[in-house]
C-alpha positions as CSV (number, residue, x, y, z in Angstrom):
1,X,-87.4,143.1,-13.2
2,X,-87.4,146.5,-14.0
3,X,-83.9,146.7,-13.6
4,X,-83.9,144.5,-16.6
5,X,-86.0,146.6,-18.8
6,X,-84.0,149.9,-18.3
7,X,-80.5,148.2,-18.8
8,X,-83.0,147.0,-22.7
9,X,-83.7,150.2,-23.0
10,X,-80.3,151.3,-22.4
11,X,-78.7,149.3,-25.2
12,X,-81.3,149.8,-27.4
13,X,-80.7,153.2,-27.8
14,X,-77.0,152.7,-27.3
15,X,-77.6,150.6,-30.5
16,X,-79.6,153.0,-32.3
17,X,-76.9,156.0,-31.2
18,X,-74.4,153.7,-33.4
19,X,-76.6,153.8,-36.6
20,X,-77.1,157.8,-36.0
21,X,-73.4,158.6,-35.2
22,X,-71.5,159.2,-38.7
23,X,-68.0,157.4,-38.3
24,X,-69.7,153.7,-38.0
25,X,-66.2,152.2,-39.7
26,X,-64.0,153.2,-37.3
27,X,-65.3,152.2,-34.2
28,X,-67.0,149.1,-33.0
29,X,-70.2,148.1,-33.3
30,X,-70.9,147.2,-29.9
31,X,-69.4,150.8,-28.1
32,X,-73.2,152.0,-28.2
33,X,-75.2,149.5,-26.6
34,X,-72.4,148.5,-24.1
35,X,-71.9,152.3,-22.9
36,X,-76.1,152.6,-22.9
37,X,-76.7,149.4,-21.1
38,X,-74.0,149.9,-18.3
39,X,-75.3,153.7,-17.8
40,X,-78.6,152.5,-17.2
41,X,-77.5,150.0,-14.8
42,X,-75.7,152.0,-13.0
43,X,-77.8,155.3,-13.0
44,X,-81.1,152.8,-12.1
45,X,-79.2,151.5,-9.3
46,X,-78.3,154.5,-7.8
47,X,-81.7,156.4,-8.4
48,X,-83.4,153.2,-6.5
49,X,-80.5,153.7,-3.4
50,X,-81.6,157.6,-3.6
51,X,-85.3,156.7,-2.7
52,X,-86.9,157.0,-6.4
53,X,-89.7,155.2,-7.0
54,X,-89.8,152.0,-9.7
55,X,-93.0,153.1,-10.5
56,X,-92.5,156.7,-11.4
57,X,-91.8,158.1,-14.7
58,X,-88.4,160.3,-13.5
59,X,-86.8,157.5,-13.1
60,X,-87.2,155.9,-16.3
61,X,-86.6,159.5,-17.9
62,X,-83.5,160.1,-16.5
63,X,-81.7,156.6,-16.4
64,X,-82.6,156.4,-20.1
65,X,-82.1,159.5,-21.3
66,X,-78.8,159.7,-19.6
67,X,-77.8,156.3,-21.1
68,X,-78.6,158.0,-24.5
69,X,-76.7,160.8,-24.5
70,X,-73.5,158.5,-22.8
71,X,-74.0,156.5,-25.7
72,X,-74.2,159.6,-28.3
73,X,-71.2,161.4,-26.6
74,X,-68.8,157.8,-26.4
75,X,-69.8,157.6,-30.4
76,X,-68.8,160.9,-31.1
77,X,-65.7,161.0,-29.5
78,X,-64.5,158.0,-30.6
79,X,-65.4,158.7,-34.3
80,X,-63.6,162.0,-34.3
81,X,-60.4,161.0,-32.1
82,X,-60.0,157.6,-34.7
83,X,-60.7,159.9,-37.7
84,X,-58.1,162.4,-36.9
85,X,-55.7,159.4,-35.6
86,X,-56.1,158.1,-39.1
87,X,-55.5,160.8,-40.9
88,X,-52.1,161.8,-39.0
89,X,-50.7,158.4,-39.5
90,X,-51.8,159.2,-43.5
91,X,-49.6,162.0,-42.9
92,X,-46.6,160.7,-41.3
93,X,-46.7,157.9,-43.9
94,X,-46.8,160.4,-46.3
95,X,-44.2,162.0,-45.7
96,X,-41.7,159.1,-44.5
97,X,-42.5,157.8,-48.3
98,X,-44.3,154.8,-48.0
């Protein structure tokens, strides 16, 4: 059950990491809670294999923090490397003429 909750909590603020990012056009809406919710997952699960506690507030702070900033870092990237995609094919269209 509490597996459930962190993978919430990891597309929550996956969710709320798309509404912060600048660049929301040019990249889909789902990227945030998607990259937040699989993080979690995976981070959970392997904090639970490593001996942490479900109970203890670590491992709450790191799986969701770390799903955060994923999240943050996916939007980022993706927002600059489609920005500057877009531009260069303004460029190149530019320049052929069209």
């Amino acid at each position: 059950m509490e597996l459930l909750f962190a993978v919430l909590g990891g597309i929550l603020l996956g969710a709320v990491a798309h509404v912060v990012v600048p660049w929301r056009t040019t990249r889909g809406v789902l990227i945030g809670p998607v990259v937040g919710g699989i993080v979690a997952a995976v981070l959970w699960e392997a904090l639970t294999w490593a001996g942490w506690s479900y109970g203890g507030t670590w491992i709450w702070v790191v799986a969701l923090v770390a799903a955060a900033a994923a999240a943050l870092v996916v939007e980022v990237v993706l927002g600059r490397r489609r920005t500057a995609a877009d531009d260069a094919h303004y460029e190149r269209m530019v320049k052929q003429g069209a």
